[in-house]
Coordinates of N, CA and C in Angstrom, one line a residue:
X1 N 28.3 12.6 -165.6 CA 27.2 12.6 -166.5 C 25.9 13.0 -165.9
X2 N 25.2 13.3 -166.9 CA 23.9 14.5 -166.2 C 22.7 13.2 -166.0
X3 N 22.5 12.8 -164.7 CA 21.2 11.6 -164.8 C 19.9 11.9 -165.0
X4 N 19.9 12.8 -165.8 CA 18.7 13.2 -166.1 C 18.5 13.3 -167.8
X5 N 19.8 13.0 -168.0 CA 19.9 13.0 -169.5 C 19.2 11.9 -169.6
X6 N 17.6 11.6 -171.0 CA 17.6 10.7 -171.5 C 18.3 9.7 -171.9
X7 N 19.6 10.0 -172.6 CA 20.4 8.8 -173.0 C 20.9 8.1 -172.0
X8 N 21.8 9.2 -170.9 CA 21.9 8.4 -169.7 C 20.9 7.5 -168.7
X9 N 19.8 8.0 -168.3 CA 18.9 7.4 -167.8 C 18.4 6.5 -168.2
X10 N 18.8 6.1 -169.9 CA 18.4 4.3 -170.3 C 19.6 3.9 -170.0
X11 N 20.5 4.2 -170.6 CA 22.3 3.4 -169.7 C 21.9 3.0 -168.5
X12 N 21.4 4.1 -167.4 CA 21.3 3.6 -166.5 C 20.7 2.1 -166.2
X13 N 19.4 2.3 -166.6 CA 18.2 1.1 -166.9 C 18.9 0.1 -167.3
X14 N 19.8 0.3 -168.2 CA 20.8 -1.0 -169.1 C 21.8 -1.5 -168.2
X15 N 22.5 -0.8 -167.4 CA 23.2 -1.2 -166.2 C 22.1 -1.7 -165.3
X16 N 21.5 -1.5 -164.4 CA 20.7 -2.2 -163.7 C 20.5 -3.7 -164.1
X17 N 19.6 -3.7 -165.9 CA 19.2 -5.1 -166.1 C 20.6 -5.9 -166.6
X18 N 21.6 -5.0 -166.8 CA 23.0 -6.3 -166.6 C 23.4 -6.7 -165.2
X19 N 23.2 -6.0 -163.9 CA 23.3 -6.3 -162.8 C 22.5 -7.1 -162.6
X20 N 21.2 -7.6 -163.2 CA 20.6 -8.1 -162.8 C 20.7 -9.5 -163.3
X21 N 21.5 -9.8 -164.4 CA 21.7 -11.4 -165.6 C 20.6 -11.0 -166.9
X22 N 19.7 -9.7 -166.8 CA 19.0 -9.4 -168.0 C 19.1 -9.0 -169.3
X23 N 20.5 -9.8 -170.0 CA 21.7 -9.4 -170.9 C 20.7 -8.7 -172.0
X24 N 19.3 -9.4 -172.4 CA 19.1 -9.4 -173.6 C 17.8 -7.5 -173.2
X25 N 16.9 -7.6 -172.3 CA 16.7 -6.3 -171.6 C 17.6 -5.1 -171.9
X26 N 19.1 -5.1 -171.0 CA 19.9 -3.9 -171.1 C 20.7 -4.2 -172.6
X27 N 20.6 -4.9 -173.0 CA 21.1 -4.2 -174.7 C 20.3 -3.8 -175.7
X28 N 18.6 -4.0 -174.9 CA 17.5 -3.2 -175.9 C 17.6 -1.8 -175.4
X29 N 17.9 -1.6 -173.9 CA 18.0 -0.3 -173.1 C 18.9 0.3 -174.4
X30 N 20.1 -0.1 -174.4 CA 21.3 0.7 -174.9 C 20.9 0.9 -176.5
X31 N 20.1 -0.2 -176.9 CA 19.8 0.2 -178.4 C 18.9 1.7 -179.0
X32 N 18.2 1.7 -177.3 CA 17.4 2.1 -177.3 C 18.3 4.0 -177.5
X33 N 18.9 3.9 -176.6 CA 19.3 5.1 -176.3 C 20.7 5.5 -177.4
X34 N 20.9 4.3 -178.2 CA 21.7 5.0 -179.8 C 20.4 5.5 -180.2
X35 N 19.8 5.1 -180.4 CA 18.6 5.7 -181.4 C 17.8 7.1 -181.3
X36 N 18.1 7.5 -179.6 CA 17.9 8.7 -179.9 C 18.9 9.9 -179.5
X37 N 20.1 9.5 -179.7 CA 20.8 10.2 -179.2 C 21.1 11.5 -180.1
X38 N 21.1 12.2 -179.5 CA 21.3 13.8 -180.4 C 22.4 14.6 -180.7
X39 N 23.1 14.2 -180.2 CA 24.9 14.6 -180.5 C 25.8 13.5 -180.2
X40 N 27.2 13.8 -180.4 CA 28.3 13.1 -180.5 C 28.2 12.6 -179.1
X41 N 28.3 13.8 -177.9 CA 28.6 12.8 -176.8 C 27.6 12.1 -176.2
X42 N 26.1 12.3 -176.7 CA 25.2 10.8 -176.3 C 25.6 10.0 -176.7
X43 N 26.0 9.9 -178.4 CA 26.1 8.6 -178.7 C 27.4 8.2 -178.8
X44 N 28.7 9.0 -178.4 CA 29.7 8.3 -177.4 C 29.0 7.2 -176.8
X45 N 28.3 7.6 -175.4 CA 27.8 7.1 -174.4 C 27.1 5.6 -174.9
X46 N 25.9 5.7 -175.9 CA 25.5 4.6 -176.2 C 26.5 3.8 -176.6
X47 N 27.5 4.2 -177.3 CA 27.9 3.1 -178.5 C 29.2 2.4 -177.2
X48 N 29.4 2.9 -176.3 CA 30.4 2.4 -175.1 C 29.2 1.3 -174.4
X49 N 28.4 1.3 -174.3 CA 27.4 0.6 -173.8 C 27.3 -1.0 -174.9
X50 N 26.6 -0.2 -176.3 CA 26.4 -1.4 -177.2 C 27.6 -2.0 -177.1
X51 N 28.8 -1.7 -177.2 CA 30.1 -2.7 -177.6 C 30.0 -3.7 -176.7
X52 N 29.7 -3.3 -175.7 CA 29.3 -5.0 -174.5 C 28.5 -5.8 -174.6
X53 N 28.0 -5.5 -175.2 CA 26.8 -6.6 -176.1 C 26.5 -7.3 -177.2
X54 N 28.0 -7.2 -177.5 CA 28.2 -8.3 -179.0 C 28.7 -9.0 -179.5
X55 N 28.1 -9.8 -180.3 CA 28.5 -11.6 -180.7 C 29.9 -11.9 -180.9
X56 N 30.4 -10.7 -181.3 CA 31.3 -11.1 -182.2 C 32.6 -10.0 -181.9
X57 N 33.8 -10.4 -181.9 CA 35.1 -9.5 -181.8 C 34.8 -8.2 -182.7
X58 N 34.5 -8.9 -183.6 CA 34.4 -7.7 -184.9 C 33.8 -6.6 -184.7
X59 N 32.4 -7.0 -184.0 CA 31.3 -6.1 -183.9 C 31.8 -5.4 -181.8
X60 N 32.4 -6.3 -182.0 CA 32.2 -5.4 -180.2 C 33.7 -4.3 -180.9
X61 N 34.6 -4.4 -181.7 CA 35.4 -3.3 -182.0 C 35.3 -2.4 -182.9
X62 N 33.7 -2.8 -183.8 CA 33.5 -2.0 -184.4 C 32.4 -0.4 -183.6
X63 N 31.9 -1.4 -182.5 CA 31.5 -0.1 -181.5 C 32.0 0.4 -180.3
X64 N 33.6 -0.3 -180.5 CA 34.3 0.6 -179.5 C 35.2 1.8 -180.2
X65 N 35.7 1.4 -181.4 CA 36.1 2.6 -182.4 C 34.8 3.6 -182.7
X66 N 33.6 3.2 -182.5 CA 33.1 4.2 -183.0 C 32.4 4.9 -181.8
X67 N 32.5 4.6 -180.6 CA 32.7 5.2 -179.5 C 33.6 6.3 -179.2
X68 N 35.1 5.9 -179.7 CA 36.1 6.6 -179.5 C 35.8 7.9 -181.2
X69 N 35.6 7.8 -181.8 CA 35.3 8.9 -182.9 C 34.5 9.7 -182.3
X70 N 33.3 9.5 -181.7 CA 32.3 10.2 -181.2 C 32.6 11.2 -180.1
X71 N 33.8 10.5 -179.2 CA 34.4 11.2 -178.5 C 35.3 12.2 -179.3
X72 N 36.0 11.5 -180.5 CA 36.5 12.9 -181.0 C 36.3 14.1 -181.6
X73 N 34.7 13.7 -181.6 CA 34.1 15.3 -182.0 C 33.1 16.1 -181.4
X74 N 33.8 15.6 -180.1 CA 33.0 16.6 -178.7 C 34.1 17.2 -178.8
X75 N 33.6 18.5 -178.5 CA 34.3 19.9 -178.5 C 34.9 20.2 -177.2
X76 N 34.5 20.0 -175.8 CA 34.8 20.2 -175.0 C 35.3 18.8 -174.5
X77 N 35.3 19.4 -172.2 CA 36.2 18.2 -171.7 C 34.9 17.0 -171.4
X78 N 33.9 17.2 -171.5 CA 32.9 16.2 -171.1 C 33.8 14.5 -171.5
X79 N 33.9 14.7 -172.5 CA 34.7 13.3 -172.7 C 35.9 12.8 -171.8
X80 N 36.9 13.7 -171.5 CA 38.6 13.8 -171.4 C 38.9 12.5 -170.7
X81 N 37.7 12.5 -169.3 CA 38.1 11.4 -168.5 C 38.2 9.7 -169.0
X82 N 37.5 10.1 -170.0 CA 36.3 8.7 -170.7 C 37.8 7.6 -171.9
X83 N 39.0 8.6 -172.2 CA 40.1 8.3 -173.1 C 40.6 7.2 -172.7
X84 N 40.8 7.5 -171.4 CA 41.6 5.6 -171.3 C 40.9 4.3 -171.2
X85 N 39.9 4.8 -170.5 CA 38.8 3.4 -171.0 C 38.9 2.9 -171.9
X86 N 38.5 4.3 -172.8 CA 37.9 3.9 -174.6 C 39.0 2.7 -175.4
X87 N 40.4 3.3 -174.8 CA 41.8 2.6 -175.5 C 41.8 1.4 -174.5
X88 N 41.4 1.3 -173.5 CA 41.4 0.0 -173.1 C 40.2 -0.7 -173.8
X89 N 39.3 -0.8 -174.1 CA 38.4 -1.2 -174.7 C 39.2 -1.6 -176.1
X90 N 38.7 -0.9 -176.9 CA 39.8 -1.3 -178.3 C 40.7 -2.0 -178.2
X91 N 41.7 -2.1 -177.3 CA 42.8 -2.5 -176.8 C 41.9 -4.6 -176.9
X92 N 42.0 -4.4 -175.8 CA 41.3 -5.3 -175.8 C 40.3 -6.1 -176.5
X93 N 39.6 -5.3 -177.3 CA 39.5 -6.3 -178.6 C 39.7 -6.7 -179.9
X94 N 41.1 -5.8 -179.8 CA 42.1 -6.2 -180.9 C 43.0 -7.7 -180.2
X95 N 42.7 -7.3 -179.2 CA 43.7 -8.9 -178.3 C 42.7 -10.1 -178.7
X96 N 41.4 -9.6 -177.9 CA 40.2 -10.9 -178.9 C 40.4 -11.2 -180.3
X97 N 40.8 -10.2 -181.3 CA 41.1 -10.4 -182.5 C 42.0 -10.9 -183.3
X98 N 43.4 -11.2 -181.6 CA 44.3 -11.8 -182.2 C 45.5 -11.0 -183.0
X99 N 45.3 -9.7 -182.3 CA 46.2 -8.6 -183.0 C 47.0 -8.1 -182.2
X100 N 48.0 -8.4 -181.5 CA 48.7 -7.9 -180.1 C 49.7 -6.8 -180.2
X101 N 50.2 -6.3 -181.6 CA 50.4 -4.9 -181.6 C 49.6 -4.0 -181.7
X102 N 48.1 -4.1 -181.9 CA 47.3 -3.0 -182.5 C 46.9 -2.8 -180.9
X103 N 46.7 -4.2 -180.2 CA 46.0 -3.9 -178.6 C 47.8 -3.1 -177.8
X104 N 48.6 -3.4 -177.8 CA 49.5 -3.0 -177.1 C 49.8 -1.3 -177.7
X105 N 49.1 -0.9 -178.9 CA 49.2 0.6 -179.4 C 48.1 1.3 -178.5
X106 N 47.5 0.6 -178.2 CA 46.0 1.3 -177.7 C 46.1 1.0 -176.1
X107 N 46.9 0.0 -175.9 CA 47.2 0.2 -173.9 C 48.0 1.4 -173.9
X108 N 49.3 1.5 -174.6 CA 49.8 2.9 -174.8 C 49.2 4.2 -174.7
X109 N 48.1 4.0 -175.5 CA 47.7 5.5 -175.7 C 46.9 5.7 -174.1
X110 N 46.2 4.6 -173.9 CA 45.5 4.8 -172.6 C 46.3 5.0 -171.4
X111 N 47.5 4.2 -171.2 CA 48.3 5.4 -170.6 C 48.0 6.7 -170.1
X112 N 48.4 7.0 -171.9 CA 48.7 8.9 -171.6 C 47.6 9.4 -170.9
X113 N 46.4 8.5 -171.0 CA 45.5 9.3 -170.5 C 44.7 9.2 -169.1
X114 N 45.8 8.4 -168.5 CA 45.2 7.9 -167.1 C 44.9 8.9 -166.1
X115 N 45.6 9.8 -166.3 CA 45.9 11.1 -165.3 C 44.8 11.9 -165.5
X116 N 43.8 11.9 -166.6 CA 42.4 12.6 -166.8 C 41.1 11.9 -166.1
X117 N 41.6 11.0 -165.8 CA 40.4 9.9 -165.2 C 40.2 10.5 -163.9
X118 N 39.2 11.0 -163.6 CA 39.1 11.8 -161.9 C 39.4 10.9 -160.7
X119 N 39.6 10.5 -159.8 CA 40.5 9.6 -158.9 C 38.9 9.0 -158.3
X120 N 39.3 7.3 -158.1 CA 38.4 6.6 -157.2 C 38.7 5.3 -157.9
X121 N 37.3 4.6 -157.5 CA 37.7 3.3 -157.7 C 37.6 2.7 -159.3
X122 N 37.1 3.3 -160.1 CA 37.0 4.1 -161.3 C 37.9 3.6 -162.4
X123 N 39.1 5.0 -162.2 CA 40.3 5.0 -162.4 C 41.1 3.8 -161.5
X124 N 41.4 3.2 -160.3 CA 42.2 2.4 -159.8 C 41.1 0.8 -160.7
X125 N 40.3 0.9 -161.3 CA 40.1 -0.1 -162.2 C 40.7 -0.5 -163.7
X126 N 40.3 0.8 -164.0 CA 41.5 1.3 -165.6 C 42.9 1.6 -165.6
X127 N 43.4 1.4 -164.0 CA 45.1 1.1 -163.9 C 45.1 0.1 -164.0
X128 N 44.2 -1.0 -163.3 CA 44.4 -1.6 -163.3 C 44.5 -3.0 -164.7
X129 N 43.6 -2.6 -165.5 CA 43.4 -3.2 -167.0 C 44.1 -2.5 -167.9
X130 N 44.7 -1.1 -167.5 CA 46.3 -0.7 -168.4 C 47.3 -1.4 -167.8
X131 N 47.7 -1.7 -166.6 CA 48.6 -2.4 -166.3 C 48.8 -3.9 -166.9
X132 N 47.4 -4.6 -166.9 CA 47.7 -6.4 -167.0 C 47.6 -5.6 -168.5
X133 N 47.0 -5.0 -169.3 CA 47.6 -4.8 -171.2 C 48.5 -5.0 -171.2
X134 N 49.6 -3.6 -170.5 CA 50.7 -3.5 -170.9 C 51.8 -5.0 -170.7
X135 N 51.4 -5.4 -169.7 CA 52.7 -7.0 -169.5 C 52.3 -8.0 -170.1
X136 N 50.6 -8.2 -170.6 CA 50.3 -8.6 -171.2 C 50.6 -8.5 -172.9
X137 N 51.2 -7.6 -173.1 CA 51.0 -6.9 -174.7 C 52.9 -7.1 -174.7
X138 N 53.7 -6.8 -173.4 CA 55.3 -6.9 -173.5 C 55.8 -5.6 -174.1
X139 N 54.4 -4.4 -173.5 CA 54.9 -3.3 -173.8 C 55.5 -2.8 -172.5
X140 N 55.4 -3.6 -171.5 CA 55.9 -3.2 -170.1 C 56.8 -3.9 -169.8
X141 N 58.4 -3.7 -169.5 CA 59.2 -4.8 -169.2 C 58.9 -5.7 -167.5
X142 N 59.0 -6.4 -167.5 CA 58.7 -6.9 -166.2 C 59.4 -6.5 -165.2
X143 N 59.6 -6.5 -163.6 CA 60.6 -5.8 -162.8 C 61.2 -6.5 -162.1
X144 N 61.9 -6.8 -161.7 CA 63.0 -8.0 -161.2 C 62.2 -8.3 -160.2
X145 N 61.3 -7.5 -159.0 CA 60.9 -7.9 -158.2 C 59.4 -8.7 -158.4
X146 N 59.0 -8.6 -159.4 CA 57.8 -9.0 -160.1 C 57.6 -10.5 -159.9
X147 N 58.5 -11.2 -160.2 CA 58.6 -13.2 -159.5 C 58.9 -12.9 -158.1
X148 N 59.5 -12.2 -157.4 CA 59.3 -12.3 -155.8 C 58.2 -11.9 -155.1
X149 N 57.3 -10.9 -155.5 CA 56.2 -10.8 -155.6 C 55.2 -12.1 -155.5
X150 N 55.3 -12.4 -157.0 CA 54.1 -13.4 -157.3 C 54.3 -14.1 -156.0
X151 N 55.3 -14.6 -155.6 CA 55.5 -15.6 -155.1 C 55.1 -15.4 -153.7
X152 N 55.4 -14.4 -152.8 CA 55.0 -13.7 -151.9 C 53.5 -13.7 -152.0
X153 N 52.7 -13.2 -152.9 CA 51.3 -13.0 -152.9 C 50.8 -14.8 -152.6
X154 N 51.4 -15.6 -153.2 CA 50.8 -17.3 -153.3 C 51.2 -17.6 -151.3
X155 N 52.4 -17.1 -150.7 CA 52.4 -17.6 -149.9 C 50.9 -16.5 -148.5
X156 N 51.1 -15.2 -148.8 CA 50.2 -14.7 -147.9 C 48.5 -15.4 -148.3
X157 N 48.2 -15.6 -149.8 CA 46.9 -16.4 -150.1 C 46.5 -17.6 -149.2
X158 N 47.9 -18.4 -148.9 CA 47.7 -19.7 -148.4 C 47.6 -19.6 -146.8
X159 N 48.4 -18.5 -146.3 CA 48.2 -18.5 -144.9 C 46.7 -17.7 -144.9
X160 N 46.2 -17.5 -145.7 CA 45.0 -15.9 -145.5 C 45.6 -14.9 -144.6
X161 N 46.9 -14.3 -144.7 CA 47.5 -13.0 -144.2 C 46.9 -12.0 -145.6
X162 N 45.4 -12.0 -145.6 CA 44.8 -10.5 -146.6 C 45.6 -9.4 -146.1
X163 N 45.5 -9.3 -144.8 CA 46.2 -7.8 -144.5 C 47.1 -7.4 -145.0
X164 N 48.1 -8.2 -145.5 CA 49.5 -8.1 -145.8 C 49.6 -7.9 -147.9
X165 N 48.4 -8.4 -148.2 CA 48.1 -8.9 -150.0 C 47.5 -7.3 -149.6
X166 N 46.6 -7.2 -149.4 CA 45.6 -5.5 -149.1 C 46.6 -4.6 -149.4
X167 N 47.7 -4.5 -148.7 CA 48.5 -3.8 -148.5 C 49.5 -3.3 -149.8
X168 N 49.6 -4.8 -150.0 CA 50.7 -4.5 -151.4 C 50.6 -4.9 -152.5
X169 N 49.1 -5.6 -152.7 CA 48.6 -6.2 -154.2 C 48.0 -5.0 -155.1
X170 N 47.3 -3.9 -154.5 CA 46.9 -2.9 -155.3 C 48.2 -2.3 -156.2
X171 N 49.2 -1.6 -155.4 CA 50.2 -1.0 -156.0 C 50.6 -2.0 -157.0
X172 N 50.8 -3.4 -156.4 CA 51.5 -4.1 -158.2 C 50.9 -4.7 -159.4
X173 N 49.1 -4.6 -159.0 CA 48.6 -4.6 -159.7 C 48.2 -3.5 -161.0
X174 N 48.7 -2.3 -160.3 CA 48.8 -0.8 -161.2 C 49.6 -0.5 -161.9
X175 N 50.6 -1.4 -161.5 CA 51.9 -0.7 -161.9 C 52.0 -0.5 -163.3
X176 N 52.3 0.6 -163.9 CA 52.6 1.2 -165.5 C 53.7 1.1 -166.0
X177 N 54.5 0.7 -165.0 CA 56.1 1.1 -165.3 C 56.6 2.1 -165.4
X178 N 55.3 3.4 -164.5 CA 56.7 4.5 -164.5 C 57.5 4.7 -163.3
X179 N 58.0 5.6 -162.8 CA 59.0 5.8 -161.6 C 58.1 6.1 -160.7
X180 N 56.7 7.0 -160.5 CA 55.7 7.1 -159.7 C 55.3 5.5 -159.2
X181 N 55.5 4.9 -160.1 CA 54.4 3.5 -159.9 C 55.5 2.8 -158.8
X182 N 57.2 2.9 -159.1 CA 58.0 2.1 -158.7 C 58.1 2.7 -157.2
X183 N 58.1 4.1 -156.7 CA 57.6 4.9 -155.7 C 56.8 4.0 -154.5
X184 N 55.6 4.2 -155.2 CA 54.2 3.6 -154.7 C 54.6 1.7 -154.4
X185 N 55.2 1.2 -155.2 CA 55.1 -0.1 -154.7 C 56.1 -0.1 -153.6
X186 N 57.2 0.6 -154.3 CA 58.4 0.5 -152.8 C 57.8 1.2 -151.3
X187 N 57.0 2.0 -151.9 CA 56.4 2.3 -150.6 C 55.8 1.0 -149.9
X188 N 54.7 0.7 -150.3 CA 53.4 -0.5 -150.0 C 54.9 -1.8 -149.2
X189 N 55.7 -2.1 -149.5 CA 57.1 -3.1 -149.6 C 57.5 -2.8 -148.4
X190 N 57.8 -1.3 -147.9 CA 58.4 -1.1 -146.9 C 57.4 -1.0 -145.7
X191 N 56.1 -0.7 -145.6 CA 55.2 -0.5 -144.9 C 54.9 -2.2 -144.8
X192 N 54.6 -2.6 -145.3 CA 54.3 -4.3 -144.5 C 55.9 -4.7 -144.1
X193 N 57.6 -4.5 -144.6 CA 58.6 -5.3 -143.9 C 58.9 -4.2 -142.5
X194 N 58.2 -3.0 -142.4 CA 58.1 -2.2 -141.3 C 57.7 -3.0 -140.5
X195 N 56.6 -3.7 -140.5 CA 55.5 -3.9 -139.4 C 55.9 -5.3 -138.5
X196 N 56.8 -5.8 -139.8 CA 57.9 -7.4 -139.1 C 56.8 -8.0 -138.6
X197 N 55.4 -8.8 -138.9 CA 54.7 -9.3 -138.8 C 54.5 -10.5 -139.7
X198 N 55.6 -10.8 -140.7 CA 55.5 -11.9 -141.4 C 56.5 -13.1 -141.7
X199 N 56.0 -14.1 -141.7 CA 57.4 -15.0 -141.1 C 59.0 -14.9 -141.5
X200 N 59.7 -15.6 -141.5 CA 61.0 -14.7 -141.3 C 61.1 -14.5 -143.0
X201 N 61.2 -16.3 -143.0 CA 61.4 -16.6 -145.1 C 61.0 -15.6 -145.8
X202 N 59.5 -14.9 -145.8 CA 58.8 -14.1 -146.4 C 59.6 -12.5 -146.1
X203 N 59.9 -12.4 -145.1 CA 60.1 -11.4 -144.6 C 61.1 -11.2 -145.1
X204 N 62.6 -12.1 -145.6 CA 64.0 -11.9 -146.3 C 63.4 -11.6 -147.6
X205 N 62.1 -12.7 -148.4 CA 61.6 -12.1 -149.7 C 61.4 -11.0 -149.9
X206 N 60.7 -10.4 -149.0 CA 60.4 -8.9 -148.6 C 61.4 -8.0 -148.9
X207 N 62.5 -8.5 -148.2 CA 63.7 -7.3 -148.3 C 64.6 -7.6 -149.5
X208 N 64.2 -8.5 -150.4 CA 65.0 -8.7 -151.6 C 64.3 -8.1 -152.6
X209 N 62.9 -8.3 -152.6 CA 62.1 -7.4 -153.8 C 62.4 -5.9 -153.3
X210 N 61.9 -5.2 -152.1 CA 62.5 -4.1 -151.8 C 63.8 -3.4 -152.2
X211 N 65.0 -4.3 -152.4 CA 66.0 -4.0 -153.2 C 66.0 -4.3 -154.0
X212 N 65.3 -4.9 -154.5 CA 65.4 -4.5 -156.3 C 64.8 -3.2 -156.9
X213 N 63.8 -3.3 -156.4 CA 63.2 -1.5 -157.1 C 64.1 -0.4 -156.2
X214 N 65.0 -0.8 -154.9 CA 65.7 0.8 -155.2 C 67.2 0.1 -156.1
X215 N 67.5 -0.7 -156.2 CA 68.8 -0.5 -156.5 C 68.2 -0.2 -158.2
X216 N 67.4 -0.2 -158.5 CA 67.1 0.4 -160.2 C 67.2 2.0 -160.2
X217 N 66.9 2.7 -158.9 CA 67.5 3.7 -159.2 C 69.3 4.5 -158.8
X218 N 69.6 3.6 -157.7 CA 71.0 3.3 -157.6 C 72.0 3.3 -159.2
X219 N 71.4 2.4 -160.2 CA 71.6 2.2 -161.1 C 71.9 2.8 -162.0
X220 N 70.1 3.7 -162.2 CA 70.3 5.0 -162.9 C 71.1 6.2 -162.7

């Protein structure tokens, strides 16, 4: 986004005074910059801003739908990245609403569009809020290794072995369920039971979740 764009440059202002606890400040910022926004993708922009600022389920999904419209009538890719967010947003407060098919139709869609999201910490945020939708919604089936895991993560918390969570909490926090994702965690799996630095018990856990995500493709 161009920071010199007026509408952006009050976003900005509005981010600042939410970093700062100035809730009621940055949603005059953001009101400010619906108001003068001059095409669809400013007020994309604003109305992704106002949706965080409101009372009500209703009203925070009434300006994340109308965020995502705004996006749909930008012509170009200025938007492209901005799709999975948007569907995680909606998503999400159709789940506030108590609607857990309409939120698990909209972790879906955001999916498809993960791969537009330019790479950083960004995107490794919006996998990470597609991922807890999708298991959350039971549009993702769970993976056998998923309870040897949890359980694994409670024991490295208690010792403070971070090096070892660092290592393999990102990947299964991401995970989408596709075969890339099962890839990446069997990777992360084998690089800490490489390193045989963790006590034995953990370390048989280790090599039993590790067989489970390959024997799913043994399987296939």
């Amino acid at each position: 986004m161009d920071p010199d764009n007026p509408v952006v440059r009050l976003c900005t202002q509005g981010m600042q005074a939410e970093a700062e606890g100035r809730d009621i400040d940055a949603k005059g910022f953001f009101q400010q910059a619906w108001g003068i926004a001059g095409d669809d993708y400013e007020a994309c922009i604003a109305a992704h801003y106002l949706a965080r600022h409101q009372s009500t389920p209703q009203q925070t999904l009434h300006w994340n739908q109308e965020c995502l419209n705004r996006a749909d009538l930008v012509t170009d890719d200025r938007v492209r990245g901005f799709y999975a967010s948007l569907h995680v947003n909606i998503a999400q407060a159709y789940g506030d609403l108590g609607e857990p098919d309409r939120a698990r139709e909209h972790f879906e869609r955001a999916t498809a569009h993960i791969d537009d999201v330019p790479p950083g910490q960004y995107a490794d945020w919006t996998r990470v809020a597609i991922a807890e939708g999708l298991r959350s919604t039971g549009a993702r089936r769970p993976r056998e290794a998923d309870a040897l895991l949890a359980a694994l993560f409670t024991k490295f918390c208690e010792r403070g072995d971070f090096k070892a969570l660092g290592l393999v909490l990102p990947a299964y926090l991401a995970d989408l369920g596709t075969e890339d994702d099962r890839v990446r965690l069997a990777t992360a799996l084998h690089m800490v039971h490489a390193a045989r630095w963790l006590p034995e018990d953990e370390q048989d856990t280790l090599s039993e979740a590790i067989s489970s995500l390959t024997s799913v493709v043994a399987v296939a």
